[in-house]
Amino acid sequence: MEEEYIKLIFGLKLKQVRTKRNLSLFGLAKLTGLSKSYLNEIEKGKKYPKTDKIALLAEKLEVPYDNLVSLKLDKNLAPVGELLQSKVLKELPLELFGIKESDLIDIVANAPTKVNAFISTIIEIAKHYNFGKENFYLAALRSFQEASNNFFPELEDAVLQFAKAYQIDLAQSPTSKELEEILVEEYGYTINTDELTKYRELDNLRSIFIPKTKTLLVADHIDEAQRTFIYAKEIGYNYLDIQERLYTFTWIKFNNFDQVLNNFYASYFAGALVIPRQVIKKHVDAFLAKPKFDKTFLTGLKNYYNASPESLYQRLTNILPNDYQLENLFFLRLAHKKDTNRFDITKELHLTHHHSPHGNETNEKYCRRWVSIRVLQEIAKTEEEHHMDVQISHYPNDGLSYLIFSSATVDPFKKNLYRSVSLGLQINSELRKKVAFLNDSSIKTYNVGVTCERCSIADCDVRQSPPTILTRQERNQKTDAVVETLQQKFG
């Protein structure tokens, strides 16, 4: 077994025995003649004592030597031992949130019984909802983005430095040809647009990078905007000197969290290069100042920046919080297959707090009054290239309202599949000051819920399921109120 694990287990057992004897570290040091700092190092799993020291500790603590050195743990420490042996702590991106592994282990050691219950609960939840490593890493990445308001100055600066070094004009969006030349001439890439077409299994991939030969295999059926983003992302990997990376786009597997995080960094770099910050700010300024909502704005921007609606909406989640102080926003991406009644949230981001429209992995029916679902229904009927709409969504349950823009497009890689991306801005005093067209009568307001099963809207003509969960909650509240009345009456 790993030496590190053995040290940690011995330290946990020693601390458990010491605390049961109501001894402080100082007291154990005085009892054994060993220094307090030495004992502290042992309990934190940094040192493993020699045989004579273990014998001394066993004698003074009145515990059998074999019990102290055994790796068998009692019921309180067993889940903790399982956690340590599983190496989960090594996989978690603790450093991203300023947490040291030793600090976490110290918390574990201080409250083993409570930690036992906590770990067991988390494991059960993870099993029940099929919550795997991928889900955890993506949740951790979202938390990292949210903690930084999804704006990263060092990456913005890197794009400016790159553009200056390679004479890229950031007054407009670069072309794929311009970026391809840099990949080939500067980074020694070979671009191959034929190979992927030979394999049916790779239909859903846009690119594969072969590091040994620096060959970039690119799907031949992608459009100019997608090709530009792929090239910009590859430049990001190289210019930022990222070694630990993913090799497929979209990615299909990863080995560690660094690959997931670095994929985000390269994607952010690409978005900032294709949609330059100073230029989009001018467009946003003009858009927000209009007294009437301009429905052509987002479509026009998509064409101007040689970018997909998703890249544009994602870029706005960088710009709006930092440059316009519009921090209460969310981003959602939904998928819908034609001739089905299923809508799935495949990506989401919430800044400042967890907003009302959010993913729910319990097979409930998302509210059909959402504009993000309506644009999917429309594009499935009309088969347009791009369908865009806007609405104000009011959530009666929490009293919050959002101005929501949503665009739907055909998925270029999967037949009869459509995607929508939505940007929601919470309506508050800051938004009212910044958005001149907020009171435009052409923007309709809808009372909405999150899922039908939890929705209290009684007159909904698009309800997909009765409010079963809400009804159960209300029944429990009434029961609780009657019990409280009886307690007061007879108490």
CSV table of C-alpha atoms in Angstrom, one decimal:
chain,number,residue,atom,x,y,z
A,1,MET,CA,0.0,0.0,0.0
A,2,GLU,CA,1.1,3.6,-0.6
A,3,GLU,CA,3.4,5.0,2.2
A,4,GLU,CA,1.4,8.2,2.2
A,5,TYR,CA,-1.9,6.4,2.9
A,6,ILE,CA,-0.3,4.4,5.8
A,7,LYS,CA,1.0,7.7,7.3
A,8,LEU,CA,-2.5,9.3,7.1
A,9,ILE,CA,-4.3,6.3,8.6
A,10,PHE,CA,-1.8,6.1,11.5
A,11,GLY,CA,-2.2,9.8,12.1
A,12,LEU,CA,-6.0,9.6,12.1
A,13,LYS,CA,-6.0,6.7,14.5
A,14,LEU,CA,-3.5,8.4,16.9
A,15,LYS,CA,-5.6,11.5,17.0
A,16,GLN,CA,-8.8,9.5,17.5
A,17,VAL,CA,-7.2,7.7,20.5
A,18,ARG,CA,-5.7,10.9,22.0
A,19,THR,CA,-9.0,12.8,21.8
A,20,LYS,CA,-10.9,9.8,23.4
A,21,ARG,CA,-8.5,10.2,26.3
A,22,ASN,CA,-9.2,13.9,26.5
A,23,LEU,CA,-5.6,14.7,25.9
A,24,SER,CA,-4.3,17.8,24.1
A,25,LEU,CA,-1.2,17.6,21.9
A,26,PHE,CA,0.6,19.3,24.7
A,27,GLY,CA,-0.6,16.8,27.2
A,28,LEU,CA,0.4,13.8,25.0
A,29,ALA,CA,3.8,15.4,24.5
A,30,LYS,CA,4.3,15.7,28.3
A,31,LEU,CA,3.1,12.2,28.8
A,32,THR,CA,5.4,10.6,26.3
A,33,GLY,CA,8.4,12.9,26.3
A,34,LEU,CA,8.0,13.4,22.5
A,35,SER,CA,7.8,17.0,21.2
A,36,LYS,CA,4.5,18.6,20.4
A,37,SER,CA,5.6,19.5,16.9
A,38,TYR,CA,6.7,15.9,16.2
A,39,LEU,CA,3.3,14.5,17.3
A,40,ASN,CA,1.5,17.1,15.3
A,41,GLU,CA,3.4,16.0,12.2
A,42,ILE,CA,2.4,12.4,12.9
A,43,GLU,CA,-1.3,13.2,13.3
A,44,LYS,CA,-1.3,15.2,10.0
A,45,GLY,CA,0.2,12.2,8.2
A,46,LYS,CA,3.5,13.8,7.4
A,47,LYS,CA,5.6,11.5,9.5
A,48,TYR,CA,5.5,7.8,10.5
A,49,PRO,CA,7.2,7.1,13.9
A,50,LYS,CA,9.7,4.3,14.4
A,51,THR,CA,8.9,1.1,16.2
A,52,ASP,CA,10.1,2.3,19.6
A,53,LYS,CA,8.1,5.5,19.4
A,54,ILE,CA,4.9,3.6,18.4
A,55,ALA,CA,5.5,1.2,21.4
A,56,LEU,CA,5.8,4.3,23.7
A,57,LEU,CA,2.6,5.8,22.4
A,58,ALA,CA,0.7,2.6,22.7
A,59,GLU,CA,1.9,2.2,26.3
A,60,LYS,CA,1.1,5.7,27.4
A,61,LEU,CA,-2.3,5.7,25.7
A,62,GLU,CA,-3.1,2.3,27.0
A,63,VAL,CA,-3.9,0.8,23.6
A,64,PRO,CA,-2.5,-2.4,22.1
A,65,TYR,CA,0.4,-1.9,19.7
A,66,ASP,CA,-1.2,-4.0,17.0
A,67,ASN,CA,-4.4,-1.9,17.1
A,68,LEU,CA,-2.4,1.3,16.6
A,69,VAL,CA,-0.5,0.1,13.6
A,70,SER,CA,-3.3,-1.9,12.0
A,71,LEU,CA,-4.8,-0.4,8.9
A,72,LYS,CA,-8.2,-1.7,9.9
A,73,LEU,CA,-10.5,1.2,10.9
A,74,ASP,CA,-13.5,1.4,13.2
A,75,LYS,CA,-16.9,2.4,11.9
A,76,ASN,CA,-16.3,6.1,12.5
A,77,LEU,CA,-13.1,6.2,10.4
A,78,ALA,CA,-13.9,3.5,7.8
A,79,PRO,CA,-15.5,5.9,5.2
A,80,VAL,CA,-12.7,8.3,5.7
A,81,GLY,CA,-10.1,5.6,5.0
A,82,GLU,CA,-12.1,4.5,2.0
A,83,LEU,CA,-12.0,8.1,0.7
A,84,LEU,CA,-8.3,8.5,1.2
A,85,GLN,CA,-7.5,5.1,-0.4
A,86,SER,CA,-9.7,5.9,-3.4
A,87,LYS,CA,-7.4,8.9,-4.2
A,88,VAL,CA,-10.4,11.1,-4.8
A,89,LEU,CA,-8.7,14.0,-2.9
A,90,LYS,CA,-5.9,13.8,-5.5
A,91,GLU,CA,-8.4,14.2,-8.3
A,92,LEU,CA,-10.3,17.1,-6.8
A,93,PRO,CA,-9.1,20.6,-8.0
A,94,LEU,CA,-8.6,21.8,-4.4
A,95,GLU,CA,-5.9,24.3,-5.3
A,96,LEU,CA,-8.3,26.1,-7.7
A,97,PHE,CA,-10.3,27.2,-4.6
A,98,GLY,CA,-7.3,27.9,-2.4
A,99,ILE,CA,-7.7,24.7,-0.3
A,100,LYS,CA,-4.7,22.5,0.8
A,101,GLU,CA,-5.2,18.8,0.9
A,102,SER,CA,-3.6,18.7,4.4
A,103,ASP,CA,-6.3,21.2,5.6
A,104,LEU,CA,-9.1,19.0,4.3
A,105,ILE,CA,-7.6,15.9,6.0
A,106,ASP,CA,-7.3,17.9,9.2
A,107,ILE,CA,-11.0,18.7,9.0
A,108,VAL,CA,-11.6,15.0,8.5
A,109,ALA,CA,-9.5,14.1,11.6
A,110,ASN,CA,-11.3,16.7,13.8
A,111,ALA,CA,-14.8,15.4,13.2
A,112,PRO,CA,-14.6,11.8,12.1
A,113,THR,CA,-18.2,10.8,13.1
A,114,LYS,CA,-19.8,13.8,11.4
A,115,VAL,CA,-17.6,13.4,8.4
A,116,ASN,CA,-18.6,9.7,8.2
A,117,ALA,CA,-22.2,10.7,7.8
A,118,PHE,CA,-21.4,13.4,5.3
A,119,ILE,CA,-19.2,11.2,3.1
A,120,SER,CA,-21.8,8.4,3.2
A,121,THR,CA,-24.5,10.9,2.2
A,122,ILE,CA,-22.5,12.3,-0.7
A,123,ILE,CA,-21.6,8.8,-2.0
A,124,GLU,CA,-25.3,7.8,-1.9
A,125,ILE,CA,-26.4,10.9,-3.7
A,126,ALA,CA,-23.7,10.5,-6.3
A,127,LYS,CA,-24.8,6.9,-6.9
A,128,HIS,CA,-28.5,7.8,-7.1
A,129,TYR,CA,-28.0,10.6,-9.6
A,130,ASN,CA,-25.2,8.9,-11.5
A,131,PHE,CA,-22.9,11.8,-10.5
A,132,GLY,CA,-19.5,10.9,-11.8
A,133,LYS,CA,-16.1,12.5,-12.1
A,134,GLU,CA,-17.1,14.4,-15.3
A,135,ASN,CA,-20.1,16.0,-13.5
A,136,PHE,CA,-18.0,17.0,-10.6
A,137,TYR,CA,-15.2,18.6,-12.7
A,138,LEU,CA,-17.7,20.6,-14.8
A,139,ALA,CA,-19.5,21.8,-11.6
A,140,ALA,CA,-16.1,22.8,-10.2
A,141,LEU,CA,-15.3,24.7,-13.4
A,142,ARG,CA,-18.6,26.5,-13.3
A,143,SER,CA,-17.9,27.5,-9.6
A,144,PHE,CA,-14.5,28.8,-10.7
A,145,GLN,CA,-16.1,30.9,-13.5
A,146,GLU,CA,-18.8,32.2,-11.2
A,147,ALA,CA,-16.3,33.1,-8.5
A,148,SER,CA,-14.4,35.3,-11.1
A,149,ASN,CA,-17.6,36.7,-12.6
A,150,ASN,CA,-16.5,34.8,-15.8
A,151,PHE,CA,-14.0,37.5,-16.6
A,152,PHE,CA,-10.2,36.7,-16.7
A,153,PRO,CA,-8.0,39.8,-17.3
A,154,GLU,CA,-4.9,37.8,-17.8
A,155,LEU,CA,-6.5,36.0,-20.8
A,156,GLU,CA,-7.8,39.2,-22.2
A,157,ASP,CA,-4.3,40.7,-22.0
A,158,ALA,CA,-2.8,37.6,-23.6
A,159,VAL,CA,-5.1,38.1,-26.6
A,160,LEU,CA,-4.0,41.7,-26.9
A,161,GLN,CA,-0.3,40.7,-26.7
A,162,PHE,CA,-0.8,37.9,-29.3
A,163,ALA,CA,-2.6,40.3,-31.7
A,164,LYS,CA,0.3,42.8,-31.4
A,165,ALA,CA,3.0,40.2,-31.9
A,166,TYR,CA,1.3,38.7,-34.9
A,167,GLN,CA,-0.2,41.9,-36.4
A,168,ILE,CA,-3.8,40.8,-36.0
A,169,ASP,CA,-6.2,43.7,-36.5
A,170,LEU,CA,-8.6,43.5,-33.5
A,171,ALA,CA,-10.9,46.1,-35.1
A,172,GLN,CA,-12.6,43.1,-36.7
A,173,SER,CA,-12.9,39.4,-36.4
A,174,PRO,CA,-10.0,37.4,-37.8
A,175,THR,CA,-10.6,34.9,-40.6
A,176,SER,CA,-9.9,31.2,-40.5
A,177,LYS,CA,-7.3,31.6,-43.3
A,178,GLU,CA,-5.5,34.2,-41.3
A,179,LEU,CA,-5.3,32.0,-38.2
A,180,GLU,CA,-4.5,28.9,-40.2
A,181,GLU,CA,-1.4,30.6,-41.6
A,182,ILE,CA,-0.1,31.3,-38.0
A,183,LEU,CA,-0.7,27.7,-37.0
A,184,VAL,CA,1.2,26.4,-40.0
A,185,GLU,CA,4.0,28.9,-40.2
A,186,GLU,CA,4.6,29.6,-36.5
A,187,TYR,CA,3.6,26.4,-34.7
A,188,GLY,CA,4.4,23.8,-37.4
A,189,TYR,CA,0.9,22.5,-37.8
A,190,THR,CA,-0.4,20.3,-40.7
A,191,ILE,CA,-4.1,20.9,-41.4
A,192,ASN,CA,-6.0,17.8,-42.8
A,193,THR,CA,-9.6,18.2,-43.8
A,194,ASP,CA,-10.1,14.8,-45.5
A,195,GLU,CA,-9.3,12.1,-42.9
A,196,LEU,CA,-12.3,12.6,-40.5
A,197,THR,CA,-14.7,11.9,-43.3
A,198,LYS,CA,-13.5,8.3,-43.6
A,199,TYR,CA,-14.8,7.3,-40.2
A,200,ARG,CA,-18.6,7.3,-39.5
A,201,GLU,CA,-17.9,7.0,-35.8
A,202,LEU,CA,-16.3,10.5,-35.8
A,203,ASP,CA,-19.3,12.3,-37.3
A,204,ASN,CA,-19.9,14.2,-34.0
A,205,LEU,CA,-16.3,15.6,-33.8
A,206,ARG,CA,-15.2,18.8,-35.2
A,207,SER,CA,-11.4,18.3,-34.8
A,208,ILE,CA,-8.7,16.0,-33.5
A,209,PHE,CA,-5.2,17.1,-32.7
A,210,ILE,CA,-2.3,14.5,-33.1
A,211,PRO,CA,0.5,15.9,-30.9
A,212,LYS,CA,3.3,13.7,-32.2
A,213,THR,CA,3.1,15.1,-35.8
A,214,LYS,CA,1.3,18.3,-34.9
A,215,THR,CA,-1.5,17.3,-37.3
A,216,LEU,CA,-4.9,18.9,-36.9
A,217,LEU,CA,-7.7,16.8,-38.4
A,218,VAL,CA,-10.7,19.1,-39.1
A,219,ALA,CA,-14.2,18.0,-40.2
A,220,ASP,CA,-14.8,19.2,-43.8
A,221,HIS,CA,-18.5,20.1,-43.2
A,222,ILE,CA,-18.0,22.8,-40.5
A,223,ASP,CA,-18.7,26.4,-41.4
A,224,GLU,CA,-16.3,29.3,-41.4
A,225,ALA,CA,-17.2,30.4,-37.9
A,226,GLN,CA,-16.6,27.0,-36.4
A,227,ARG,CA,-13.3,26.6,-38.3
A,228,THR,CA,-12.2,30.0,-37.1
A,229,PHE,CA,-13.0,29.1,-33.5
A,230,ILE,CA,-11.1,25.8,-33.7
A,231,TYR,CA,-8.0,27.5,-35.1
A,232,ALA,CA,-8.2,30.2,-32.5
A,233,LYS,CA,-8.4,27.6,-29.7
A,234,GLU,CA,-5.4,25.8,-31.0
A,235,ILE,CA,-3.5,29.1,-31.1
A,236,GLY,CA,-4.6,29.6,-27.5
A,237,TYR,CA,-3.2,26.2,-26.4
A,238,ASN,CA,0.1,27.1,-28.0
A,239,TYR,CA,0.4,30.8,-27.1
A,240,LEU,CA,-0.5,30.1,-23.5
A,241,ASP,CA,2.0,27.3,-23.5
A,242,ILE,CA,-0.5,24.7,-22.3
A,243,GLN,CA,0.8,21.1,-22.2
A,244,GLU,CA,-1.9,19.3,-20.3
A,245,ARG,CA,-4.8,19.4,-22.9
A,246,LEU,CA,-7.7,17.7,-24.6
A,247,TYR,CA,-7.2,16.5,-28.1
A,248,THR,CA,-10.7,16.3,-29.5
A,249,PHE,CA,-13.3,19.0,-30.0
A,250,THR,CA,-15.9,18.4,-28.8
A,251,TRP,CA,-14.1,16.5,-26.1
A,252,ILE,CA,-15.0,12.9,-25.4
A,253,LYS,CA,-12.8,12.0,-22.4
A,254,PHE,CA,-10.3,13.5,-20.0
A,255,ASN,CA,-7.6,12.2,-17.6
A,256,ASN,CA,-7.6,15.0,-15.0
A,257,PHE,CA,-9.1,18.3,-14.0
A,258,ASP,CA,-6.2,20.3,-15.5
A,259,GLN,CA,-7.3,19.2,-19.0
A,260,VAL,CA,-10.8,20.4,-18.3
A,261,LEU,CA,-9.6,23.8,-16.9
A,262,ASN,CA,-7.1,24.3,-19.7
A,263,ASN,CA,-9.8,23.5,-22.3
A,264,PHE,CA,-11.7,26.4,-20.8
A,265,TYR,CA,-8.7,28.7,-20.9
A,266,ALA,CA,-8.0,27.9,-24.6
A,267,SER,CA,-11.7,28.4,-25.4
A,268,TYR,CA,-11.8,31.7,-23.5
A,269,PHE,CA,-8.7,32.9,-25.5
A,270,ALA,CA,-10.4,31.9,-28.7
A,271,GLY,CA,-13.6,33.7,-27.8
A,272,ALA,CA,-11.7,36.9,-26.9
A,273,LEU,CA,-9.7,36.7,-30.2
A,274,VAL,CA,-12.7,36.1,-32.5
A,275,ILE,CA,-14.9,38.6,-30.6
A,276,PRO,CA,-12.5,41.5,-29.5
A,277,ARG,CA,-13.6,43.2,-26.3
A,278,GLN,CA,-13.3,46.8,-27.4
A,279,VAL,CA,-15.3,46.2,-30.6
A,280,ILE,CA,-18.1,44.3,-29.0
A,281,LYS,CA,-18.4,47.0,-26.3
A,282,LYS,CA,-19.1,49.6,-29.0
A,283,HIS,CA,-21.9,47.3,-30.4
A,284,VAL,CA,-23.3,46.6,-26.9
A,285,ASP,CA,-23.3,50.4,-26.1
A,286,ALA,CA,-25.3,51.1,-29.3
A,287,PHE,CA,-27.7,48.2,-28.7
A,288,LEU,CA,-28.5,49.1,-25.1
A,289,ALA,CA,-29.1,52.7,-25.9
A,290,LYS,CA,-31.9,52.0,-28.4
A,291,PRO,CA,-35.4,52.9,-27.2
A,292,LYS,CA,-36.9,50.0,-29.1
A,293,PHE,CA,-35.6,46.4,-29.1
A,294,ASP,CA,-33.6,45.7,-32.3
A,295,LYS,CA,-34.2,42.0,-33.2
A,296,THR,CA,-31.6,42.2,-35.9
A,297,PHE,CA,-28.8,43.0,-33.5
A,298,LEU,CA,-27.7,39.5,-32.5
A,299,THR,CA,-28.1,38.2,-36.0
A,300,GLY,CA,-26.0,41.1,-37.3
A,301,LEU,CA,-23.4,40.6,-34.6
A,302,LYS,CA,-23.1,36.9,-35.5
A,303,ASN,CA,-22.3,37.8,-39.1
A,304,TYR,CA,-20.0,40.7,-38.2
A,305,TYR,CA,-17.8,38.6,-35.8
A,306,ASN,CA,-17.7,35.4,-37.9
A,307,ALA,CA,-18.9,33.6,-34.8
A,308,SER,CA,-21.7,31.2,-33.8
A,309,PRO,CA,-24.6,32.4,-31.6
A,310,GLU,CA,-23.2,30.3,-28.8
A,311,SER,CA,-19.8,32.0,-29.0
A,312,LEU,CA,-21.4,35.4,-29.1
A,313,TYR,CA,-23.7,34.7,-26.1
A,314,GLN,CA,-20.7,33.2,-24.2
A,315,ARG,CA,-18.6,36.2,-24.9
A,316,LEU,CA,-21.4,38.5,-23.6
A,317,THR,CA,-21.2,36.6,-20.3
A,318,ASN,CA,-17.6,37.8,-20.0
A,319,ILE,CA,-18.3,41.4,-21.0
A,320,LEU,CA,-21.6,42.3,-19.3
A,321,PRO,CA,-20.5,41.6,-15.7
A,322,ASN,CA,-17.2,43.3,-15.9
A,323,ASP,CA,-17.8,46.3,-18.2
A,324,TYR,CA,-21.5,47.0,-17.5
A,325,GLN,CA,-21.8,45.7,-13.9
A,326,LEU,CA,-24.7,43.4,-15.1
A,327,GLU,CA,-23.6,40.5,-12.8
A,328,ASN,CA,-27.0,38.9,-12.2
A,329,LEU,CA,-27.1,36.8,-15.4
A,330,PHE,CA,-27.3,33.2,-16.6
A,331,PHE,CA,-26.5,31.3,-19.7
A,332,LEU,CA,-28.4,28.2,-20.8
A,333,ARG,CA,-27.9,25.8,-23.8
A,334,LEU,CA,-30.7,23.4,-24.6
A,335,ALA,CA,-30.9,20.5,-27.1
A,336,HIS,CA,-34.1,19.2,-28.8
A,337,LYS,CA,-34.6,16.4,-31.2
A,338,LYS,CA,-37.2,16.9,-34.0
A,339,ASP,CA,-40.6,15.2,-33.5
A,340,THR,CA,-40.0,14.6,-29.8
A,341,ASN,CA,-41.2,16.4,-26.7
A,342,ARG,CA,-37.9,16.3,-24.9
A,343,PHE,CA,-35.8,19.3,-24.1
A,344,ASP,CA,-32.5,18.9,-22.3
A,345,ILE,CA,-30.2,21.5,-20.7
A,346,THR,CA,-26.7,20.6,-21.9
A,347,LYS,CA,-24.8,23.6,-20.5
A,348,GLU,CA,-25.4,26.3,-17.9
A,349,LEU,CA,-23.7,29.1,-16.1
A,350,HIS,CA,-25.1,31.3,-13.3
A,351,LEU,CA,-23.3,34.5,-12.1
A,352,THR,CA,-23.9,36.0,-8.6
A,353,HIS,CA,-26.4,33.3,-7.5
A,354,HIS,CA,-28.3,30.3,-8.7
A,355,HIS,CA,-31.1,31.8,-10.8
A,356,SER,CA,-34.5,30.5,-11.2
A,357,PRO,CA,-34.1,28.8,-14.6
A,358,HIS,CA,-31.7,26.0,-14.1
A,359,GLY,CA,-31.0,22.4,-14.9
A,360,ASN,CA,-32.9,19.6,-13.1
A,361,GLU,CA,-31.7,16.1,-13.6
A,362,THR,CA,-34.8,14.3,-12.3
A,363,ASN,CA,-36.7,13.8,-15.6
A,364,GLU,CA,-39.1,16.7,-14.9
A,365,LYS,CA,-40.6,18.7,-17.7
A,366,TYR,CA,-39.0,22.1,-18.2
A,367,CYS,CA,-41.5,25.0,-18.5
A,368,ARG,CA,-42.8,25.3,-22.1
A,369,ARG,CA,-43.2,29.0,-21.7
A,370,TRP,CA,-39.4,29.5,-21.7
A,371,VAL,CA,-38.3,31.4,-24.8
A,372,SER,CA,-35.3,29.0,-25.1
A,373,ILE,CA,-37.8,26.2,-25.7
A,374,ARG,CA,-40.1,28.3,-27.9
A,375,VAL,CA,-37.3,29.1,-30.4
A,376,LEU,CA,-36.5,25.4,-30.6
A,377,GLN,CA,-40.1,24.6,-31.4
A,378,GLU,CA,-40.2,27.3,-34.1
A,379,ILE,CA,-37.0,26.3,-35.8
A,380,ALA,CA,-38.0,22.6,-35.8
A,381,LYS,CA,-41.2,23.7,-37.7
A,382,THR,CA,-39.6,26.2,-40.1
A,383,GLU,CA,-36.1,24.7,-40.4
A,384,GLU,CA,-34.6,28.2,-40.6
A,385,GLU,CA,-30.9,28.6,-40.2
A,386,HIS,CA,-31.2,30.8,-37.2
A,387,HIS,CA,-34.3,31.8,-35.1
A,388,MET,CA,-34.1,34.5,-32.4
A,389,ASP,CA,-36.6,35.8,-29.9
A,390,VAL,CA,-36.8,37.8,-26.6
A,391,GLN,CA,-39.1,37.9,-23.7
A,392,ILE,CA,-39.4,38.9,-20.0
A,393,SER,CA,-39.8,35.9,-17.8
A,394,HIS,CA,-41.4,36.4,-14.4
A,395,TYR,CA,-41.2,33.7,-11.8
A,396,PRO,CA,-44.1,34.1,-9.4
A,397,ASN,CA,-42.7,31.7,-6.9
A,398,ASP,CA,-39.6,33.8,-6.1
A,399,GLY,CA,-40.8,37.2,-7.4
A,400,LEU,CA,-37.8,37.5,-9.9
A,401,SER,CA,-38.0,38.6,-13.5
A,402,TYR,CA,-35.4,38.3,-16.3
A,403,LEU,CA,-34.9,39.8,-19.7
A,404,ILE,CA,-34.0,36.8,-21.9
A,405,PHE,CA,-32.5,36.6,-25.4
A,406,SER,CA,-32.5,33.3,-27.1
A,407,SER,CA,-31.2,31.9,-30.4
A,408,ALA,CA,-31.9,28.5,-32.0
A,409,THR,CA,-29.8,26.9,-34.7
A,410,VAL,CA,-29.7,23.5,-36.4
A,411,ASP,CA,-27.0,21.2,-34.9
A,412,PRO,CA,-24.6,20.7,-37.9
A,413,PHE,CA,-23.3,17.4,-36.6
A,414,LYS,CA,-26.5,15.5,-35.6
A,415,LYS,CA,-29.5,15.0,-37.9
A,416,ASN,CA,-32.8,16.4,-36.7
A,417,LEU,CA,-31.2,17.9,-33.6
A,418,TYR,CA,-31.5,21.6,-32.7
A,419,ARG,CA,-29.8,23.8,-30.1
A,420,SER,CA,-30.7,27.0,-28.4
A,421,VAL,CA,-28.6,29.3,-26.4
A,422,SER,CA,-30.0,31.9,-24.0
A,423,LEU,CA,-28.7,34.8,-22.0
A,424,GLY,CA,-30.9,35.9,-19.1
A,425,LEU,CA,-30.4,39.2,-17.3
A,426,GLN,CA,-32.2,39.7,-13.9
A,427,ILE,CA,-34.3,42.8,-14.0
A,428,ASN,CA,-33.1,45.1,-11.2
A,429,SER,CA,-32.3,48.8,-10.8
A,430,GLU,CA,-28.9,48.4,-12.6
A,431,LEU,CA,-30.5,46.8,-15.6
A,432,ARG,CA,-33.2,49.4,-15.8
A,433,LYS,CA,-30.5,52.1,-15.9
A,434,LYS,CA,-28.5,50.4,-18.6
A,435,VAL,CA,-31.2,49.0,-21.0
A,436,ALA,CA,-33.2,51.8,-22.7
A,437,PHE,CA,-35.6,49.4,-24.5
A,438,LEU,CA,-36.6,47.5,-21.3
A,439,ASN,CA,-40.1,49.0,-21.4
A,440,ASP,CA,-40.6,48.3,-25.1
A,441,SER,CA,-44.2,47.1,-25.5
A,442,SER,CA,-43.2,44.6,-28.2
A,443,ILE,CA,-41.3,42.5,-25.6
A,444,LYS,CA,-43.9,40.2,-24.1
A,445,THR,CA,-43.9,39.2,-20.4
A,446,TYR,CA,-44.7,35.6,-19.4
A,447,ASN,CA,-45.3,34.0,-16.0
A,448,VAL,CA,-43.1,31.0,-16.0
A,449,GLY,CA,-41.9,28.2,-13.8
A,450,VAL,CA,-38.8,25.9,-13.8
A,451,THR,CA,-40.6,22.5,-14.3
A,452,CYS,CA,-44.2,21.6,-14.6
A,453,GLU,CA,-44.0,19.3,-11.6
A,454,ARG,CA,-43.1,22.3,-9.4
A,455,CYS,CA,-45.2,25.1,-11.0
A,456,SER,CA,-48.0,26.9,-9.3
A,457,ILE,CA,-49.4,28.6,-12.5
A,458,ALA,CA,-53.0,27.4,-12.7
A,459,ASP,CA,-54.1,28.6,-16.1
A,460,CYS,CA,-51.1,27.3,-18.2
A,461,ASP,CA,-52.2,26.0,-21.6
A,462,VAL,CA,-48.9,24.3,-22.3
A,463,ARG,CA,-48.5,22.4,-19.1
A,464,GLN,CA,-46.9,19.0,-19.8
A,465,SER,CA,-47.4,17.4,-16.3
A,466,PRO,CA,-49.5,18.1,-13.2
A,467,PRO,CA,-47.7,19.9,-10.3
A,468,THR,CA,-47.1,16.7,-8.3
A,469,ILE,CA,-44.1,17.8,-6.4
A,470,LEU,CA,-45.6,21.2,-5.6
A,471,THR,CA,-48.9,19.5,-4.4
A,472,ARG,CA,-46.9,17.2,-2.1
A,473,GLN,CA,-44.9,20.1,-0.7
A,474,GLU,CA,-48.1,22.1,0.0
A,475,ARG,CA,-49.8,19.1,1.6
A,476,ASN,CA,-46.8,18.7,3.9
A,477,GLN,CA,-46.9,22.4,4.8
A,478,LYS,CA,-50.6,22.1,5.7
A,479,THR,CA,-49.9,19.0,7.8
A,480,ASP,CA,-47.1,20.8,9.6
A,481,ALA,CA,-49.3,23.8,10.3
A,482,VAL,CA,-52.0,21.6,11.9
A,483,VAL,CA,-49.4,19.8,14.0
A,484,GLU,CA,-48.1,23.1,15.2
A,485,THR,CA,-51.6,24.2,16.1
A,486,LEU,CA,-52.2,21.0,18.1
A,487,GLN,CA,-48.8,21.5,19.9
A,488,GLN,CA,-49.9,25.0,21.0
A,489,LYS,CA,-53.4,23.9,22.0
A,490,PHE,CA,-52.4,21.0,24.2
A,491,GLY,CA,-48.8,22.0,25.1
